[in-house]
Amino acid sequence: MAAMKAFWNSPVGPKTTHFWGPVANWGFVAAGLADMKKPPELLSGNMTGAMCVYSALFMRFAWMVQPRNYLLLACHAANESVQLYQFNRWYNGPATPVEAKDE
Amino acid sequence: MASKLASFWNHPAGPKTIFFWAPAMKWGISFINILDFQKPPEMISFNQQAALTTSAVIWCRYSVVIVPKNYNLAAVNMLMAATGIYQMQRKIRHDNAMSEGPKIKR
């Protein structure tokens, strides 16, 4: 009970922006996971690549910011993994080569 | 002029720090999304655009609530929200045109 109270009143708790900003960013992770079942041709290499750079930079940002924001760090670490996986899927293309049409 | 440049260069949130480059890179996401306006709507990921828009709208609000207010952060998130909304409506219009009732291929 005391732990919950401490969390509720924490300077990085749910009454502050330090909490809800990172929570919003978990949407990227959820979207990435949902898109795992999409065929690789439908992925945007641009956007996935940008997300990889973005989350790498924000992992560092979350570590260095005062106060240190572990929730943001976790969120971007998760997103980095998901986006790297998706980027790899996009880069390698479909599992079986698409047949060339006969002229 | 030189001293202004020096104070920018040495600022605790200046170009030698992550506090500069991480938000700066966030502009890149919006520009990439604008590049993706050229792509056919079948290739748009509704999930991803919804995630971008939701996050951007929340950050727009919070960037003017934090101390000090960060108008650069507010601006980049406003652009991100605008590009996300534009992509989503492209997707919705296309998917509606392709099928009878409202149906979004996520």
PDB file of C-alpha atoms in Angstrom:
ATOM      1  CA  MET A   1       0.000   0.000   0.000  1.00  0.00           C
ATOM      2  CA  ALA A   2       2.805   2.375   0.925  1.00  0.00           C
ATOM      3  CA  ALA A   3       4.578   1.464  -2.315  1.00  0.00           C
ATOM      4  CA  MET A   4       1.479   2.375  -4.320  1.00  0.00           C
ATOM      5  CA  LYS A   5       1.231   5.695  -2.535  1.00  0.00           C
ATOM      6  CA  ALA A   6       4.917   6.355  -3.184  1.00  0.00           C
ATOM      7  CA  PHE A   7       4.412   5.579  -6.876  1.00  0.00           C
ATOM      8  CA  TRP A   8       1.280   7.747  -7.100  1.00  0.00           C
ATOM      9  CA  ASN A   9       3.084  10.740  -5.573  1.00  0.00           C
ATOM     10  CA  SER A  10       6.432  10.117  -7.259  1.00  0.00           C
ATOM     11  CA  PRO A  11       8.018  12.983  -9.236  1.00  0.00           C
ATOM     12  CA  VAL A  12       7.879  10.673 -12.261  1.00  0.00           C
ATOM     13  CA  GLY A  13       4.500   9.191 -11.385  1.00  0.00           C
ATOM     14  CA  PRO A  14       1.070   9.212 -13.015  1.00  0.00           C
ATOM     15  CA  LYS A  15       0.318  12.787 -11.941  1.00  0.00           C
ATOM     16  CA  THR A  16       3.214  14.050 -14.074  1.00  0.00           C
ATOM     17  CA  THR A  17       4.171  14.402 -17.703  1.00  0.00           C
ATOM     18  CA  HIS A  18       7.290  12.327 -17.051  1.00  0.00           C
ATOM     19  CA  PHE A  19       4.905   9.358 -16.867  1.00  0.00           C
ATOM     20  CA  TRP A  20       2.295   9.918 -19.588  1.00  0.00           C
ATOM     21  CA  GLY A  21       4.674  10.995 -22.333  1.00  0.00           C
ATOM     22  CA  PRO A  22       6.520   7.661 -22.203  1.00  0.00           C
ATOM     23  CA  VAL A  23       3.233   5.759 -21.842  1.00  0.00           C
ATOM     24  CA  ALA A  24       2.092   7.352 -25.112  1.00  0.00           C
ATOM     25  CA  ASN A  25       5.272   6.108 -26.790  1.00  0.00           C
ATOM     26  CA  TRP A  26       4.396   2.490 -25.975  1.00  0.00           C
ATOM     27  CA  GLY A  27       1.865   2.903 -28.802  1.00  0.00           C
ATOM     28  CA  PHE A  28       4.766   2.587 -31.251  1.00  0.00           C
ATOM     29  CA  VAL A  29       5.705  -0.775 -29.716  1.00  0.00           C
ATOM     30  CA  ALA A  30       2.080  -1.968 -29.876  1.00  0.00           C
ATOM     31  CA  ALA A  31       1.762  -0.849 -33.512  1.00  0.00           C
ATOM     32  CA  GLY A  32       5.056  -2.552 -34.390  1.00  0.00           C
ATOM     33  CA  LEU A  33       3.940  -5.813 -32.779  1.00  0.00           C
ATOM     34  CA  ALA A  34       0.577  -5.679 -34.541  1.00  0.00           C
ATOM     35  CA  ASP A  35       2.390  -5.151 -37.857  1.00  0.00           C
ATOM     36  CA  MET A  36       4.476  -8.308 -37.402  1.00  0.00           C
ATOM     37  CA  LYS A  37       1.893 -10.281 -39.330  1.00  0.00           C
ATOM     38  CA  LYS A  38       2.003  -7.911 -42.305  1.00  0.00           C
ATOM     39  CA  PRO A  39       3.863  -9.101 -45.391  1.00  0.00           C
ATOM     40  CA  PRO A  40       7.275  -7.361 -45.660  1.00  0.00           C
ATOM     41  CA  GLU A  41       6.425  -5.590 -48.938  1.00  0.00           C
ATOM     42  CA  LEU A  42       3.801  -3.540 -47.112  1.00  0.00           C
ATOM     43  CA  LEU A  43       6.241  -2.200 -44.505  1.00  0.00           C
ATOM     44  CA  SER A  44       7.720   1.276 -44.876  1.00  0.00           C
ATOM     45  CA  GLY A  45      11.505   0.928 -44.817  1.00  0.00           C
ATOM     46  CA  ASN A  46      11.821   4.728 -44.413  1.00  0.00           C
ATOM     47  CA  MET A  47       9.635   4.906 -41.331  1.00  0.00           C
ATOM     48  CA  THR A  48      11.003   1.730 -39.724  1.00  0.00           C
ATOM     49  CA  GLY A  49      14.580   2.915 -40.244  1.00  0.00           C
ATOM     50  CA  ALA A  50      13.696   6.343 -38.806  1.00  0.00           C
ATOM     51  CA  MET A  51      12.138   4.640 -35.755  1.00  0.00           C
ATOM     52  CA  CYS A  52      15.363   2.668 -35.210  1.00  0.00           C
ATOM     53  CA  VAL A  53      17.434   5.878 -35.102  1.00  0.00           C
ATOM     54  CA  TYR A  54      14.773   7.689 -33.062  1.00  0.00           C
ATOM     55  CA  SER A  55      14.561   5.043 -30.339  1.00  0.00           C
ATOM     56  CA  ALA A  56      18.345   4.659 -30.124  1.00  0.00           C
ATOM     57  CA  LEU A  57      18.710   8.422 -29.520  1.00  0.00           C
ATOM     58  CA  PHE A  58      15.874   8.515 -27.008  1.00  0.00           C
ATOM     59  CA  MET A  59      17.282   5.600 -25.012  1.00  0.00           C
ATOM     60  CA  ARG A  60      20.336   7.808 -24.435  1.00  0.00           C
ATOM     61  CA  PHE A  61      18.093  10.829 -23.745  1.00  0.00           C
ATOM     62  CA  ALA A  62      16.068   8.905 -21.139  1.00  0.00           C
ATOM     63  CA  TRP A  63      19.290   7.824 -19.417  1.00  0.00           C
ATOM     64  CA  MET A  64      20.792  11.332 -19.295  1.00  0.00           C
ATOM     65  CA  VAL A  65      17.702  13.400 -18.495  1.00  0.00           C
ATOM     66  CA  GLN A  66      17.089  14.647 -14.951  1.00  0.00           C
ATOM     67  CA  PRO A  67      15.385  12.851 -13.327  1.00  0.00           C
ATOM     68  CA  ARG A  68      16.560   9.656 -15.064  1.00  0.00           C
ATOM     69  CA  ASN A  69      13.499   8.160 -16.778  1.00  0.00           C
ATOM     70  CA  TYR A  70      13.578   4.350 -16.705  1.00  0.00           C
ATOM     71  CA  LEU A  71      10.056   4.052 -18.112  1.00  0.00           C
ATOM     72  CA  LEU A  72      11.060   6.024 -21.209  1.00  0.00           C
ATOM     73  CA  LEU A  73      14.260   3.977 -21.460  1.00  0.00           C
ATOM     74  CA  ALA A  74      12.300   0.696 -21.311  1.00  0.00           C
ATOM     75  CA  CYS A  75       9.801   1.960 -23.876  1.00  0.00           C
ATOM     76  CA  HIS A  76      12.490   2.914 -26.393  1.00  0.00           C
ATOM     77  CA  ALA A  77      14.507  -0.256 -25.748  1.00  0.00           C
ATOM     78  CA  ALA A  78      11.381  -2.269 -26.584  1.00  0.00           C
ATOM     79  CA  ASN A  79      10.655  -0.125 -29.636  1.00  0.00           C
ATOM     80  CA  GLU A  80      14.257  -0.421 -30.827  1.00  0.00           C
ATOM     81  CA  SER A  81      13.993  -4.235 -30.729  1.00  0.00           C
ATOM     82  CA  VAL A  82      10.640  -4.304 -32.528  1.00  0.00           C
ATOM     83  CA  GLN A  83      11.706  -1.791 -35.191  1.00  0.00           C
ATOM     84  CA  LEU A  84      15.049  -3.515 -35.848  1.00  0.00           C
ATOM     85  CA  TYR A  85      13.166  -6.792 -36.304  1.00  0.00           C
ATOM     86  CA  GLN A  86      10.696  -5.151 -38.694  1.00  0.00           C
ATOM     87  CA  PHE A  87      13.518  -3.417 -40.578  1.00  0.00           C
ATOM     88  CA  ASN A  88      15.224  -6.760 -41.040  1.00  0.00           C
ATOM     89  CA  ARG A  89      11.973  -8.271 -42.340  1.00  0.00           C
ATOM     90  CA  TRP A  90      11.513  -5.399 -44.785  1.00  0.00           C
ATOM     91  CA  TYR A  91      15.145  -5.483 -45.896  1.00  0.00           C
ATOM     92  CA  ASN A  92      15.149  -9.233 -46.599  1.00  0.00           C
ATOM     93  CA  GLY A  93      11.820  -9.087 -48.412  1.00  0.00           C
ATOM     94  CA  PRO A  94       9.431 -12.011 -48.850  1.00  0.00           C
ATOM     95  CA  ALA A  95      10.548 -15.534 -47.862  1.00  0.00           C
ATOM     96  CA  THR A  96       9.948 -16.968 -51.328  1.00  0.00           C
ATOM     97  CA  PRO A  97      10.898 -14.916 -54.388  1.00  0.00           C
ATOM     98  CA  VAL A  98       8.007 -13.396 -56.292  1.00  0.00           C
ATOM     99  CA  GLU A  99       7.660 -15.123 -59.674  1.00  0.00           C
ATOM    100  CA  ALA A 100       8.497 -12.887 -62.611  1.00  0.00           C
ATOM    101  CA  LYS A 101       5.641 -12.491 -65.049  1.00  0.00           C
ATOM    102  CA  ASP A 102       6.199 -13.994 -68.491  1.00  0.00           C
ATOM    103  CA  GLU A 103       6.134 -11.305 -71.196  1.00  0.00           C
TER     104      GLU A 103
ATOM    105  CA  MET B   1      27.504  37.224 -33.001  1.00  0.00           C
ATOM    106  CA  ALA B   2      30.436  35.019 -32.005  1.00  0.00           C
ATOM    107  CA  SER B   3      29.437  35.036 -28.351  1.00  0.00           C
ATOM    108  CA  LYS B   4      25.846  34.065 -29.203  1.00  0.00           C
ATOM    109  CA  LEU B   5      27.135  31.145 -31.240  1.00  0.00           C
ATOM    110  CA  ALA B   6      29.494  30.195 -28.414  1.00  0.00           C
ATOM    111  CA  SER B   7      26.705  30.247 -25.831  1.00  0.00           C
ATOM    112  CA  PHE B   8      24.513  28.095 -28.115  1.00  0.00           C
ATOM    113  CA  TRP B   9      27.380  25.669 -28.735  1.00  0.00           C
ATOM    114  CA  ASN B  10      28.119  25.336 -25.018  1.00  0.00           C
ATOM    115  CA  HIS B  11      24.492  25.337 -23.840  1.00  0.00           C
ATOM    116  CA  PRO B  12      23.550  22.455 -21.488  1.00  0.00           C
ATOM    117  CA  ALA B  13      20.880  21.468 -24.026  1.00  0.00           C
ATOM    118  CA  GLY B  14      23.052  22.413 -27.007  1.00  0.00           C
ATOM    119  CA  PRO B  15      24.487  20.477 -29.968  1.00  0.00           C
ATOM    120  CA  LYS B  16      27.102  18.718 -27.837  1.00  0.00           C
ATOM    121  CA  THR B  17      24.309  16.979 -25.909  1.00  0.00           C
ATOM    122  CA  ILE B  18      21.625  14.357 -26.481  1.00  0.00           C
ATOM    123  CA  PHE B  19      19.021  16.917 -25.306  1.00  0.00           C
ATOM    124  CA  PHE B  20      19.551  18.659 -28.637  1.00  0.00           C
ATOM    125  CA  TRP B  21      19.908  15.758 -31.053  1.00  0.00           C
ATOM    126  CA  ALA B  22      17.112  13.516 -29.838  1.00  0.00           C
ATOM    127  CA  PRO B  23      14.373  16.162 -30.280  1.00  0.00           C
ATOM    128  CA  ALA B  24      16.096  17.358 -33.490  1.00  0.00           C
ATOM    129  CA  MET B  25      15.801  13.855 -34.917  1.00  0.00           C
ATOM    130  CA  LYS B  26      12.103  13.818 -34.107  1.00  0.00           C
ATOM    131  CA  TRP B  27      11.632  16.327 -36.958  1.00  0.00           C
ATOM    132  CA  GLY B  28      13.041  13.588 -39.203  1.00  0.00           C
ATOM    133  CA  ILE B  29      10.103  11.316 -38.440  1.00  0.00           C
ATOM    134  CA  SER B  30       7.670  13.930 -39.754  1.00  0.00           C
ATOM    135  CA  PHE B  31       9.759  14.522 -42.887  1.00  0.00           C
ATOM    136  CA  ILE B  32       9.922  10.784 -43.545  1.00  0.00           C
ATOM    137  CA  ASN B  33       6.160  10.613 -43.147  1.00  0.00           C
ATOM    138  CA  ILE B  34       5.825  13.464 -45.667  1.00  0.00           C
ATOM    139  CA  LEU B  35       8.049  11.469 -48.056  1.00  0.00           C
ATOM    140  CA  ASP B  36       5.690   8.541 -47.540  1.00  0.00           C
ATOM    141  CA  PHE B  37       2.775  10.676 -48.831  1.00  0.00           C
ATOM    142  CA  GLN B  38       3.962   9.500 -52.267  1.00  0.00           C
ATOM    143  CA  LYS B  39       3.388   5.851 -51.379  1.00  0.00           C
ATOM    144  CA  PRO B  40       0.167   4.109 -52.446  1.00  0.00           C
ATOM    145  CA  PRO B  41      -2.415   3.965 -49.627  1.00  0.00           C
ATOM    146  CA  GLU B  42      -2.289   0.122 -49.496  1.00  0.00           C
ATOM    147  CA  MET B  43       1.191   0.466 -48.059  1.00  0.00           C
ATOM    148  CA  ILE B  44       0.170   2.735 -45.180  1.00  0.00           C
ATOM    149  CA  SER B  45       0.141   1.073 -41.775  1.00  0.00           C
ATOM    150  CA  PHE B  46      -2.934   2.408 -39.986  1.00  0.00           C
ATOM    151  CA  ASN B  47      -1.617   1.053 -36.662  1.00  0.00           C
ATOM    152  CA  GLN B  48       1.654   2.917 -37.001  1.00  0.00           C
ATOM    153  CA  GLN B  49       0.048   6.186 -38.106  1.00  0.00           C
ATOM    154  CA  ALA B  50      -2.445   5.978 -35.220  1.00  0.00           C
ATOM    155  CA  ALA B  51       0.436   5.410 -32.775  1.00  0.00           C
ATOM    156  CA  LEU B  52       2.312   8.406 -34.213  1.00  0.00           C
ATOM    157  CA  THR B  53      -0.735  10.667 -34.046  1.00  0.00           C
ATOM    158  CA  THR B  54      -1.741   9.656 -30.494  1.00  0.00           C
ATOM    159  CA  SER B  55       1.782  10.099 -29.168  1.00  0.00           C
ATOM    160  CA  ALA B  56       2.183  13.446 -30.958  1.00  0.00           C
ATOM    161  CA  VAL B  57      -1.112  14.823 -29.618  1.00  0.00           C
ATOM    162  CA  ILE B  58      -0.220  13.836 -26.024  1.00  0.00           C
ATOM    163  CA  TRP B  59       3.263  15.366 -26.355  1.00  0.00           C
ATOM    164  CA  CYS B  60       1.817  18.589 -27.851  1.00  0.00           C
ATOM    165  CA  ARG B  61      -0.164  19.011 -24.656  1.00  0.00           C
ATOM    166  CA  TYR B  62       2.676  18.131 -22.294  1.00  0.00           C
ATOM    167  CA  SER B  63       5.356  20.199 -23.977  1.00  0.00           C
ATOM    168  CA  VAL B  64       3.456  23.330 -22.929  1.00  0.00           C
ATOM    169  CA  VAL B  65       2.732  22.004 -19.431  1.00  0.00           C
ATOM    170  CA  ILE B  66       6.316  21.203 -18.465  1.00  0.00           C
ATOM    171  CA  VAL B  67       8.653  23.770 -16.983  1.00  0.00           C
ATOM    172  CA  PRO B  68      10.210  25.334 -18.949  1.00  0.00           C
ATOM    173  CA  LYS B  69       7.712  25.169 -21.808  1.00  0.00           C
ATOM    174  CA  ASN B  70       9.296  23.630 -24.864  1.00  0.00           C
ATOM    175  CA  TYR B  71       7.787  25.214 -27.964  1.00  0.00           C
ATOM    176  CA  ASN B  72      10.212  23.402 -30.291  1.00  0.00           C
ATOM    177  CA  LEU B  73       8.917  20.098 -28.923  1.00  0.00           C
ATOM    178  CA  ALA B  74       5.311  21.333 -29.273  1.00  0.00           C
ATOM    179  CA  ALA B  75       5.956  22.368 -32.880  1.00  0.00           C
ATOM    180  CA  VAL B  76       7.562  19.073 -33.919  1.00  0.00           C
ATOM    181  CA  ASN B  77       4.712  17.112 -32.371  1.00  0.00           C
ATOM    182  CA  MET B  78       2.096  19.292 -34.063  1.00  0.00           C
ATOM    183  CA  LEU B  79       3.709  18.506 -37.426  1.00  0.00           C
ATOM    184  CA  MET B  80       3.919  14.817 -36.542  1.00  0.00           C
ATOM    185  CA  ALA B  81       0.221  14.750 -35.582  1.00  0.00           C
ATOM    186  CA  ALA B  82      -0.718  16.547 -38.814  1.00  0.00           C
ATOM    187  CA  THR B  83       1.213  14.079 -41.023  1.00  0.00           C
ATOM    188  CA  GLY B  84      -0.248  11.127 -39.085  1.00  0.00           C
ATOM    189  CA  ILE B  85      -3.804  12.405 -39.478  1.00  0.00           C
ATOM    190  CA  TYR B  86      -3.221  13.054 -43.199  1.00  0.00           C
ATOM    191  CA  GLN B  87      -1.931   9.487 -43.744  1.00  0.00           C
ATOM    192  CA  MET B  88      -4.807   7.964 -41.770  1.00  0.00           C
ATOM    193  CA  GLN B  89      -7.448   9.811 -43.768  1.00  0.00           C
ATOM    194  CA  ARG B  90      -5.718   8.759 -47.029  1.00  0.00           C
ATOM    195  CA  LYS B  91      -5.912   5.169 -45.840  1.00  0.00           C
ATOM    196  CA  ILE B  92      -9.534   5.394 -44.691  1.00  0.00           C
ATOM    197  CA  ARG B  93     -10.704   7.035 -47.940  1.00  0.00           C
ATOM    198  CA  HIS B  94      -8.869   4.455 -50.050  1.00  0.00           C
ATOM    199  CA  ASP B  95     -10.161   1.475 -48.073  1.00  0.00           C
ATOM    200  CA  ASN B  96     -13.726   2.831 -48.130  1.00  0.00           C
ATOM    201  CA  ALA B  97     -13.529   3.320 -51.884  1.00  0.00           C
ATOM    202  CA  MET B  98     -12.308  -0.272 -52.317  1.00  0.00           C
ATOM    203  CA  SER B  99     -15.066  -1.932 -50.302  1.00  0.00           C
ATOM    204  CA  GLU B 100     -18.800  -1.472 -49.678  1.00  0.00           C
ATOM    205  CA  GLY B 101     -18.947  -0.410 -46.040  1.00  0.00           C
ATOM    206  CA  PRO B 102     -16.465   1.432 -43.814  1.00  0.00           C
ATOM    207  CA  LYS B 103     -13.645  -1.025 -43.249  1.00  0.00           C
ATOM    208  CA  ILE B 104     -10.026  -0.253 -42.487  1.00  0.00           C
ATOM    209  CA  LYS B 105      -7.274  -2.702 -43.391  1.00  0.00           C
ATOM    210  CA  ARG B 106      -4.986  -2.061 -40.428  1.00  0.00           C
TER     211      ARG B 106
END
